[in-house]
Tab-separated table of C-alpha atoms and ligand atoms in Angstrom:
chain	number	residue	atom	x	y	z
A	5	MET	CA	-11.985	33.230	18.962
A	6	SER	CA	-10.309	31.358	22.099
A	7	VAL	CA	-7.243	29.323	21.337
A	8	PRO	CA	-7.977	25.584	21.366
A	9	PRO	CA	-6.122	23.526	24.276
A	10	PRO	CA	-2.709	21.982	23.313
A	11	LEU	CA	-2.803	19.011	20.940
A	12	ASN	CA	-2.799	15.895	23.066
A	13	PRO	CA	-3.808	12.944	20.882
A	14	ARG	CA	-4.173	9.598	22.812
A	15	GLU	CA	-1.735	6.701	22.248
A	16	ARG	CA	-3.961	4.372	20.596
A	17	ILE	CA	-3.119	0.774	19.361
A	18	LEU	CA	-3.764	1.077	15.779
A	19	MET	CA	-5.053	-2.217	14.382
A	20	GLY	CA	-7.372	-1.046	11.668
A	21	PRO	CA	-6.738	-1.054	7.943
A	22	GLY	CA	-4.170	1.720	8.336
A	23	PRO	CA	-2.709	3.962	9.508
A	24	SER	CA	-0.662	1.712	11.670
A	25	THR	CA	1.171	2.720	15.060
A	26	VAL	CA	4.178	4.925	14.148
A	27	SER	CA	7.350	4.440	16.328
A	28	GLN	CA	9.052	7.069	18.464
A	29	ARG	CA	11.980	6.917	16.307
A	30	VAL	CA	9.914	7.850	13.137
A	31	LEU	CA	8.226	10.507	15.102
A	32	ARG	CA	11.458	12.121	16.245
A	33	ALA	CA	12.687	11.923	12.596
A	34	ILE	CA	9.805	14.243	11.549
A	35	GLY	CA	10.814	16.766	14.192
A	36	ALA	CA	14.412	17.199	12.795
A	37	PRO	CA	15.103	20.682	11.449
A	38	THR	CA	13.439	21.457	7.909
A	39	LEU	CA	16.017	21.906	5.184
A	40	GLY	CA	15.489	23.429	1.815
A	41	HIS	CA	14.467	20.910	-0.889
A	42	LEU	CA	17.588	21.861	-2.882
A	43	ASP	CA	20.037	21.620	0.010
A	44	PRO	CA	22.698	19.355	-0.801
A	45	GLN	CA	22.314	17.632	2.795
A	46	TYR	CA	18.595	17.125	1.996
A	47	ILE	CA	19.289	15.848	-1.472
A	48	GLU	CA	21.566	13.214	0.120
A	49	TYR	CA	18.885	12.087	2.566
A	50	MET	CA	16.449	11.919	-0.521
A	51	ASP	CA	18.821	9.684	-2.432
A	52	GLU	CA	19.403	7.489	0.536
A	53	THR	CA	15.635	7.078	0.959
A	54	CYS	CA	15.101	6.126	-2.780
A	55	GLN	CA	17.964	3.726	-2.501
A	56	MET	CA	16.229	2.002	0.698
A	57	LEU	CA	13.018	1.990	-1.266
A	58	ARG	CA	14.614	0.063	-3.986
A	59	GLU	CA	15.849	-2.585	-1.448
A	60	VAL	CA	12.333	-2.843	0.093
A	61	PHE	CA	10.749	-3.208	-3.344
A	62	GLN	CA	13.464	-5.613	-4.306
A	63	THR	CA	14.279	-3.639	-7.659
A	64	THR	CA	17.217	-2.051	-9.412
A	65	ASN	CA	14.736	0.435	-11.146
A	66	PRO	CA	16.446	3.759	-11.030
A	67	LEU	CA	12.934	5.344	-11.303
A	68	THR	CA	11.916	4.607	-7.745
A	69	PHE	CA	10.871	7.494	-5.495
A	70	PRO	CA	8.151	8.651	-3.039
A	71	VAL	CA	5.127	10.593	-4.680
A	72	SER	CA	3.925	13.399	-2.639
A	73	GLY	CA	0.492	12.310	-1.449
A	74	THR	CA	-1.018	9.158	0.094
A	75	GLY	CA	-1.436	5.653	-1.576
A	76	MET	CA	-4.226	7.076	-3.923
A	77	ALA	CA	-1.710	9.671	-5.319
A	78	GLY	CA	0.551	6.623	-6.191
A	79	MET	CA	-2.304	4.889	-7.864
A	80	GLU	CA	-3.116	8.008	-9.927
A	81	ALA	CA	0.629	8.519	-10.700
A	82	VAL	CA	0.893	5.109	-12.199
A	83	VAL	CA	-2.419	5.446	-14.257
A	84	VAL	CA	-1.962	8.855	-15.632
A	85	ASN	CA	1.594	8.327	-16.762
A	86	LEU	CA	1.058	5.031	-18.531
A	87	VAL	CA	-2.442	5.577	-19.980
A	88	GLU	CA	-3.278	7.830	-22.716
A	89	PRO	CA	-6.940	8.553	-24.038
A	90	GLY	CA	-8.011	5.882	-26.234
A	91	ASP	CA	-5.822	3.216	-24.638
A	92	GLU	CA	-7.317	-0.222	-23.877
A	93	VAL	CA	-6.571	-1.791	-20.440
A	94	ILE	CA	-7.460	-4.592	-18.314
A	95	VAL	CA	-8.273	-4.118	-14.474
A	96	CYS	CA	-8.931	-6.973	-12.090
A	97	ILE	CA	-11.762	-6.255	-9.454
A	98	ASN	CA	-12.363	-8.188	-6.360
A	99	GLY	CA	-12.875	-5.379	-3.919
A	100	VAL	CA	-12.749	-1.534	-3.412
A	101	PHE	CA	-9.361	-0.879	-4.594
A	102	GLY	CA	-9.598	-2.700	-7.889
A	103	GLY	CA	-12.684	-0.470	-8.500
A	104	ARG	CA	-10.809	2.678	-7.716
A	105	MET	CA	-8.230	1.673	-10.208
A	106	LYS	CA	-10.890	1.262	-12.921
A	107	ASP	CA	-12.203	4.501	-12.048
A	108	ASN	CA	-8.784	6.117	-12.352
A	109	MET	CA	-8.015	4.447	-15.680
A	110	GLU	CA	-11.577	5.704	-17.095
A	111	ARG	CA	-10.843	9.238	-15.966
A	112	ALA	CA	-7.389	9.055	-17.886
A	113	GLY	CA	-9.503	8.232	-20.998
A	114	ALA	CA	-8.922	4.433	-21.156
A	115	THR	CA	-11.338	1.898	-22.288
A	116	VAL	CA	-11.324	-0.475	-19.350
A	117	ASN	CA	-11.979	-4.271	-19.648
A	118	THR	CA	-12.543	-5.698	-16.184
A	119	VAL	CA	-12.130	-9.202	-14.918
A	120	GLU	CA	-14.347	-9.350	-11.828
A	121	ILE	CA	-14.742	-12.128	-9.172
A	122	PRO	CA	-16.578	-12.170	-5.821
A	123	TRP	CA	-15.187	-10.170	-2.963
A	124	GLY	CA	-12.759	-12.111	-0.759
A	125	GLU	CA	-11.812	-14.274	-3.532
A	126	SER	CA	-8.340	-14.228	-5.266
A	127	PHE	CA	-7.835	-14.477	-9.081
A	128	SER	CA	-6.707	-17.776	-10.663
A	129	ASP	CA	-3.905	-17.632	-13.254
A	130	ASP	CA	-6.514	-19.062	-15.808
A	131	ALA	CA	-8.956	-16.330	-15.213
A	132	ILE	CA	-6.327	-13.645	-16.074
A	133	ALA	CA	-5.216	-15.807	-19.046
A	134	GLU	CA	-8.596	-15.794	-20.427
A	135	ALA	CA	-9.019	-11.971	-20.003
A	136	VAL	CA	-5.735	-11.500	-21.708
A	137	GLN	CA	-6.720	-13.619	-24.596
A	138	GLN	CA	-9.991	-11.814	-24.822
A	139	HIS	CA	-8.533	-8.334	-24.881
A	140	PRO	CA	-5.269	-8.743	-26.720
A	141	LYS	CA	-4.925	-5.024	-27.461
A	142	SER	CA	-4.843	-4.084	-24.033
A	143	LYS	CA	-1.710	-1.918	-22.990
A	144	LEU	CA	-1.618	-3.044	-19.424
A	145	LEU	CA	-3.130	-5.197	-16.633
A	146	GLY	CA	-3.615	-3.808	-13.146
A	147	ILE	CA	-4.241	-5.774	-10.131
A	148	VAL	CA	-4.236	-5.386	-6.312
A	149	HIS	CA	-1.634	-7.472	-4.310
A	150	ALA	CA	-3.280	-7.076	-1.049
A	151	GLU	CA	-7.011	-6.107	-1.208
A	152	THR	CA	-7.525	-4.175	2.047
A	153	SER	CA	-11.294	-4.188	1.689
A	154	THR	CA	-11.444	-7.986	2.021
A	155	GLY	CA	-8.231	-9.241	3.393
A	156	ALA	CA	-7.437	-11.318	0.253
A	157	LEU	CA	-3.885	-12.001	-0.863
A	158	GLN	CA	-3.196	-12.202	-4.554
A	159	GLU	CA	-0.516	-14.575	-5.841
A	160	LEU	CA	1.261	-12.783	-8.619
A	161	THR	CA	4.141	-14.857	-10.077
A	162	GLY	CA	2.024	-16.757	-12.632
A	163	ILE	CA	-0.055	-13.702	-13.560
A	164	SER	CA	2.959	-11.779	-14.345
A	165	LYS	CA	4.210	-14.223	-16.792
A	166	ILE	CA	0.917	-14.412	-18.580
A	167	VAL	CA	0.694	-10.529	-18.865
A	168	ARG	CA	4.305	-9.971	-19.936
A	169	ASP	CA	4.084	-12.853	-22.497
A	170	ALA	CA	1.086	-11.049	-23.932
A	171	GLY	CA	3.387	-7.931	-24.236
A	172	MET	CA	1.345	-5.971	-21.756
A	173	LEU	CA	2.630	-3.878	-18.898
A	174	PHE	CA	2.112	-5.202	-15.277
A	175	ALA	CA	0.793	-2.666	-12.726
A	176	VAL	CA	0.333	-3.577	-9.163
A	177	ASP	CA	-1.070	-2.019	-5.920
A	178	THR	CA	1.052	-2.959	-2.878
A	179	VAL	CA	-0.390	-0.329	-0.486
A	180	THR	CA	-1.065	-3.017	2.156
A	181	SER	CA	1.594	-5.498	1.381
A	182	LEU	CA	4.927	-3.595	0.912
A	183	GLY	CA	6.887	-4.128	4.366
A	184	GLY	CA	4.515	-6.842	5.485
A	185	HIS	CA	4.541	-9.421	2.666
A	186	GLU	CA	7.143	-10.362	0.097
A	187	VAL	CA	7.121	-7.938	-2.821
A	188	LYS	CA	9.800	-8.613	-5.546
A	189	VAL	CA	9.540	-6.060	-8.228
A	190	ASP	CA	12.160	-7.322	-10.534
A	191	GLU	CA	11.712	-10.998	-10.075
A	192	TRP	CA	7.955	-10.847	-10.529
A	193	GLY	CA	8.396	-8.769	-13.635
A	194	ILE	CA	6.232	-5.690	-12.376
A	195	ASP	CA	6.438	-2.632	-14.449
A	196	ALA	CA	4.708	-0.048	-12.285
A	197	ILE	CA	3.994	-0.398	-8.594
A	198	TYR	CA	2.853	1.899	-5.855
A	199	SER	CA	2.427	1.701	-2.091
A	200	GLY	CA	1.669	3.988	0.872
A	201	THR	CA	3.576	4.886	3.988
A	202	GLN	CA	1.017	4.525	6.721
A	203	LYS	CA	0.372	0.795	6.421
A	204	CYS	CA	3.146	-1.777	6.752
A	205	LEU	CA	5.889	0.877	6.636
A	206	SER	CA	4.668	2.368	9.792
A	207	CYS	CA	5.258	5.923	8.868
A	208	PRO	CA	2.417	8.558	9.011
A	209	PRO	CA	0.396	9.004	5.896
A	210	GLY	CA	1.498	11.482	3.167
A	211	LEU	CA	3.749	9.623	0.691
A	212	SER	CA	3.383	7.034	-1.719
A	213	PRO	CA	6.617	5.140	-2.791
A	214	VAL	CA	6.467	4.126	-6.583
A	215	SER	CA	8.725	2.288	-9.061
A	216	PHE	CA	8.687	2.078	-12.882
A	217	SER	CA	10.547	-0.621	-14.980
A	218	PRO	CA	12.754	0.265	-17.882
A	219	ARG	CA	9.614	-1.091	-20.020
A	220	ALA	CA	7.338	1.360	-18.257
A	221	ILE	CA	9.742	4.351	-19.023
A	222	GLU	CA	9.851	3.383	-22.746
A	223	CYS	CA	5.973	3.525	-22.681
A	224	MET	CA	6.031	6.897	-21.056
A	225	GLU	CA	8.550	8.359	-23.433
A	226	ALA	CA	6.509	7.227	-26.394
A	227	ARG	CA	3.356	9.140	-25.180
A	228	LYS	CA	1.594	11.270	-27.994
A	229	SER	CA	-0.187	13.256	-25.456
A	230	LYS	CA	0.949	15.269	-22.236
A	231	VAL	CA	0.197	13.552	-18.958
A	232	GLN	CA	-3.281	15.009	-17.882
A	233	SER	CA	-1.928	15.747	-14.412
A	234	TRP	CA	0.731	18.236	-13.990
A	235	TYR	CA	1.499	17.567	-10.350
A	236	LEU	CA	2.091	13.778	-11.027
A	237	ASP	CA	3.874	14.003	-14.464
A	238	VAL	CA	6.767	11.524	-13.880
A	239	SER	CA	8.718	13.067	-16.946
A	240	MET	CA	9.031	16.336	-14.745
A	241	LEU	CA	9.395	14.596	-11.364
A	242	ARG	CA	12.406	12.455	-12.506
A	243	ASN	CA	14.350	15.619	-13.070
A	244	TYR	CA	14.102	16.281	-9.324
A	245	TYR	CA	14.279	13.026	-7.737
A	246	LEU	CA	16.954	11.362	-10.007
A	247	GLY	CA	18.547	14.363	-11.859
A	248	SER	CA	22.156	14.003	-12.204
A	249	GLY	CA	23.808	17.096	-10.445
A	250	GLY	CA	21.245	19.924	-11.188
A	251	ARG	CA	17.977	19.106	-9.645
A	252	ALA	CA	15.072	20.852	-11.234
A	253	TYR	CA	12.586	22.300	-8.880
A	254	HIS	CA	9.041	20.968	-9.618
A	255	HIS	CA	7.135	21.158	-6.432
A	256	THR	CA	8.533	21.592	-2.780
A	257	ALA	CA	9.322	18.032	-1.590
A	258	PRO	CA	7.675	17.236	1.737
A	259	ILE	CA	10.968	17.376	3.575
A	260	ASN	CA	10.102	16.128	7.083
A	261	MET	CA	7.805	13.496	5.687
A	262	VAL	CA	10.908	12.106	3.736
A	263	TYR	CA	12.883	12.161	7.003
A	264	ALA	CA	10.116	9.859	8.436
A	265	LEU	CA	10.156	7.495	5.351
A	266	ARG	CA	13.950	7.326	5.463
A	267	GLU	CA	13.782	6.371	9.213
A	268	SER	CA	10.972	3.805	8.801
A	269	LEU	CA	12.830	2.165	5.831
A	270	ALA	CA	16.038	2.095	7.915
A	271	ILE	CA	14.105	0.243	10.636
A	272	ILE	CA	12.801	-2.156	8.173
A	273	LEU	CA	16.239	-2.989	6.777
A	274	GLU	CA	17.722	-3.250	10.268
A	275	GLU	CA	15.064	-5.789	11.068
A	276	GLY	CA	15.744	-7.655	7.749
A	277	LEU	CA	13.073	-8.207	5.128
A	278	GLU	CA	12.899	-12.096	5.778
A	279	ALA	CA	12.645	-11.623	9.584
A	280	ARG	CA	9.859	-8.965	8.973
A	281	PHE	CA	7.740	-11.021	6.718
A	282	ALA	CA	8.091	-13.984	9.194
A	283	ARG	CA	6.954	-11.632	12.058
A	284	HIS	CA	3.989	-10.533	10.198
A	285	ARG	CA	3.050	-14.350	9.405
A	286	ASP	CA	3.683	-15.499	12.912
A	287	MET	CA	1.413	-12.601	14.409
A	288	HIS	CA	-1.206	-13.497	11.857
A	289	ARG	CA	-1.236	-17.101	12.947
A	290	LEU	CA	-1.451	-16.157	16.616
A	291	LEU	CA	-4.256	-13.775	15.986
A	292	ARG	CA	-6.007	-16.240	13.772
A	293	SER	CA	-5.868	-19.114	16.308
A	294	GLY	CA	-7.311	-16.547	19.007
A	295	LEU	CA	-9.975	-15.270	16.866
A	296	GLU	CA	-11.021	-18.799	15.740
A	297	GLU	CA	-11.156	-19.762	19.535
A	298	LEU	CA	-13.535	-17.008	20.085
A	299	GLY	CA	-15.817	-18.422	17.152
A	300	LEU	CA	-14.866	-15.874	14.491
A	301	SER	CA	-14.365	-17.140	10.990
A	302	TYR	CA	-11.965	-15.481	8.240
A	303	ILE	CA	-13.961	-14.226	5.082
A	304	PRO	CA	-11.180	-14.801	2.341
A	305	GLU	CA	-9.613	-18.237	1.669
A	306	HIS	CA	-6.176	-16.831	0.981
A	307	SER	CA	-5.934	-14.470	3.882
A	308	LEU	CA	-3.440	-11.608	4.119
A	309	HIS	CA	-1.184	-11.561	7.072
A	310	THR	CA	-1.307	-7.946	7.263
A	311	LEU	CA	-5.101	-7.413	7.139
A	312	ASN	CA	-7.520	-9.860	8.872
A	313	CYS	CA	-10.992	-9.786	7.658
A	314	VAL	CA	-13.437	-11.826	9.880
A	315	ALA	CA	-17.272	-12.086	9.646
A	316	VAL	CA	-19.195	-10.469	12.413
A	317	PRO	CA	-21.535	-13.128	14.303
A	318	ASP	CA	-25.248	-12.761	13.847
A	319	GLY	CA	-26.858	-10.530	16.252
A	320	ILE	CA	-23.842	-8.558	17.056
A	321	ASP	CA	-23.780	-4.697	16.594
A	322	GLU	CA	-20.339	-4.491	15.004
A	323	GLY	CA	-20.007	-0.743	15.391
A	324	ALA	CA	-20.752	-1.049	19.230
A	325	ILE	CA	-18.009	-3.458	19.688
A	326	ARG	CA	-15.473	-1.138	17.870
A	327	ARG	CA	-16.538	1.723	19.851
A	328	ARG	CA	-15.944	-0.169	23.172
A	329	LEU	CA	-12.551	-1.362	21.923
A	330	LEU	CA	-11.702	2.297	21.213
A	331	GLU	CA	-13.107	3.833	24.341
A	332	GLU	CA	-12.310	1.183	26.731
A	333	TYR	CA	-8.961	-0.289	25.425
A	334	ASP	CA	-7.739	2.371	23.216
A	335	ILE	CA	-7.546	-0.200	20.372
A	336	GLU	CA	-8.716	0.908	16.864
A	337	ILE	CA	-9.807	-1.870	14.464
A	338	GLY	CA	-11.656	-1.292	11.155
A	339	GLY	CA	-15.287	-2.217	10.073
A	340	GLY	CA	-16.410	-3.677	6.730
A	341	LEU	CA	-16.114	-1.559	3.599
A	342	GLY	CA	-18.227	-1.793	0.441
A	343	VAL	CA	-20.178	-5.284	0.175
A	344	PHE	CA	-18.860	-6.078	3.736
A	345	ALA	CA	-20.144	-2.971	5.464
A	346	GLY	CA	-21.718	-3.848	8.850
A	347	LYS	CA	-20.750	-7.501	8.248
A	348	ALA	CA	-17.036	-7.800	8.895
A	349	TRP	CA	-14.162	-6.580	11.139
A	350	ARG	CA	-10.833	-5.704	9.585
A	351	ILE	CA	-7.903	-6.213	11.924
A	352	GLY	CA	-4.625	-4.843	10.630
A	353	LEU	CA	-1.227	-6.259	11.638
A	354	MET	CA	0.969	-3.860	9.965
A	355	GLY	CA	4.630	-3.017	10.752
A	356	HIS	CA	5.173	-1.613	14.179
A	357	SER	CA	1.540	-2.736	15.116
A	358	ALA	CA	2.281	-6.467	14.334
A	359	THR	CA	3.433	-7.546	17.846
A	360	ARG	CA	2.642	-10.255	20.349
A	361	ARG	CA	1.712	-7.661	22.954
A	362	ASN	CA	-0.958	-6.124	20.660
A	363	VAL	CA	-2.334	-9.364	19.443
A	364	LEU	CA	-2.843	-10.772	22.952
A	365	THR	CA	-4.199	-7.393	24.099
A	366	LEU	CA	-6.834	-7.329	21.303
A	367	LEU	CA	-7.832	-10.862	21.930
A	368	ALA	CA	-8.405	-10.232	25.456
A	369	ALA	CA	-10.295	-7.091	24.808
A	370	LEU	CA	-12.501	-8.785	22.213
A	371	LYS	CA	-13.327	-11.657	24.409
A	372	ASP	CA	-14.416	-9.323	27.050
A	373	CYS	CA	-16.449	-7.107	24.578
A	374	LEU	CA	-18.153	-10.242	23.109
A	375	GLY	CA	-19.168	-11.414	26.546
B	402	PLP	C1	-5.211	2.271	1.802
B	402	PLP	C2	-5.006	1.731	0.308
B	402	PLP	C3	-5.014	2.763	-0.780
B	402	PLP	C4	-5.099	4.024	-0.647
B	402	PLP	O1	-4.197	4.592	0.159
B	402	PLP	P1	-4.506	6.093	0.803
B	402	PLP	O2	-3.303	6.318	1.634
B	402	PLP	O3	-5.656	5.924	1.641
B	402	PLP	O4	-4.604	7.118	-0.169
B	402	PLP	C5	-4.932	1.972	-2.163
B	402	PLP	N1	-4.860	0.761	-2.233
B	402	PLP	C6	-4.916	-0.095	-1.135
B	402	PLP	C7	-5.036	-1.703	-1.412
B	402	PLP	C8	-5.124	0.349	0.060
B	402	PLP	O5	-5.104	-0.596	1.095
């Protein structure tokens, strides 16, 4: 077999539903020398990474670390550690990722009560209060903060109070919000949360930051059965990520990916959380006014800043436009997912990709493509 030519990926502008563009600073961090996963120098880098994650999650939860794997591994880690066969849970579904959460819960042996609303809509506090009243024996309620399949933002403060007053754990997917929208784990009473590196953290895919509250740890410690997944069993992972002194080997940490996450979190904290959220809001407004000028309309009423989902005008081949954007302008945007397949474009404004240059370039390119 002949050896393929050297790797030479194009420098695309990534404005789809993830991954987002990764900065040179983060890419350089990946290229630093690989250390052993028990090397004291590496352990220090890892501790610093976990500490910065706490700041970005706005939590003091000691049990905060990056799961090895993408966002779905974080979802699975939350589910398999908190749910035991026979448990009753509530899952809120208004798009693809709520549906995946339900599937994960069922695989872990839970009886899943769902609250479903049309795609693109966000849940009212009343809808959640009703579900909690109807299924009072549920152990937890799971919801998606930023539903990437529809672009809908979910307000969490009212819901959190309802869920916790009912004595249930509150589990939240923040894969498309962490680092782009405000996420306050402690203030919002979130017990279990997961995210992903390749969306608003602008790090390559491969890690899933998670955090568990003391209440969630109590629940894990009271388990009657072993966690069904060996790889994602937090009771063992804690001894490596948070062990005092002697760090117990569980699996080899993805060392260079942790370097990348450490660098991307440092970039976020240098910018400042408030300034970063304001930048995402401003870029969303700039994009939104430009898209509306082109005659495109947003699908969700409560749009995310980080993911902009607009309807494809009648008679337009959405796939052909995306292909032209990619081939002629090196810009990637996303198509519709699930119910919105063929009917929507999803434009990401995540982390390093959320810049005035990118927004104005995309608007000019789209105008050209739409003729
Ligand atoms: C992207 C995404 C996931 C899954 O993350 P992967 O990194 O693709 O595994 C889960 N939830 C939401 C809301 C997402 O946007």
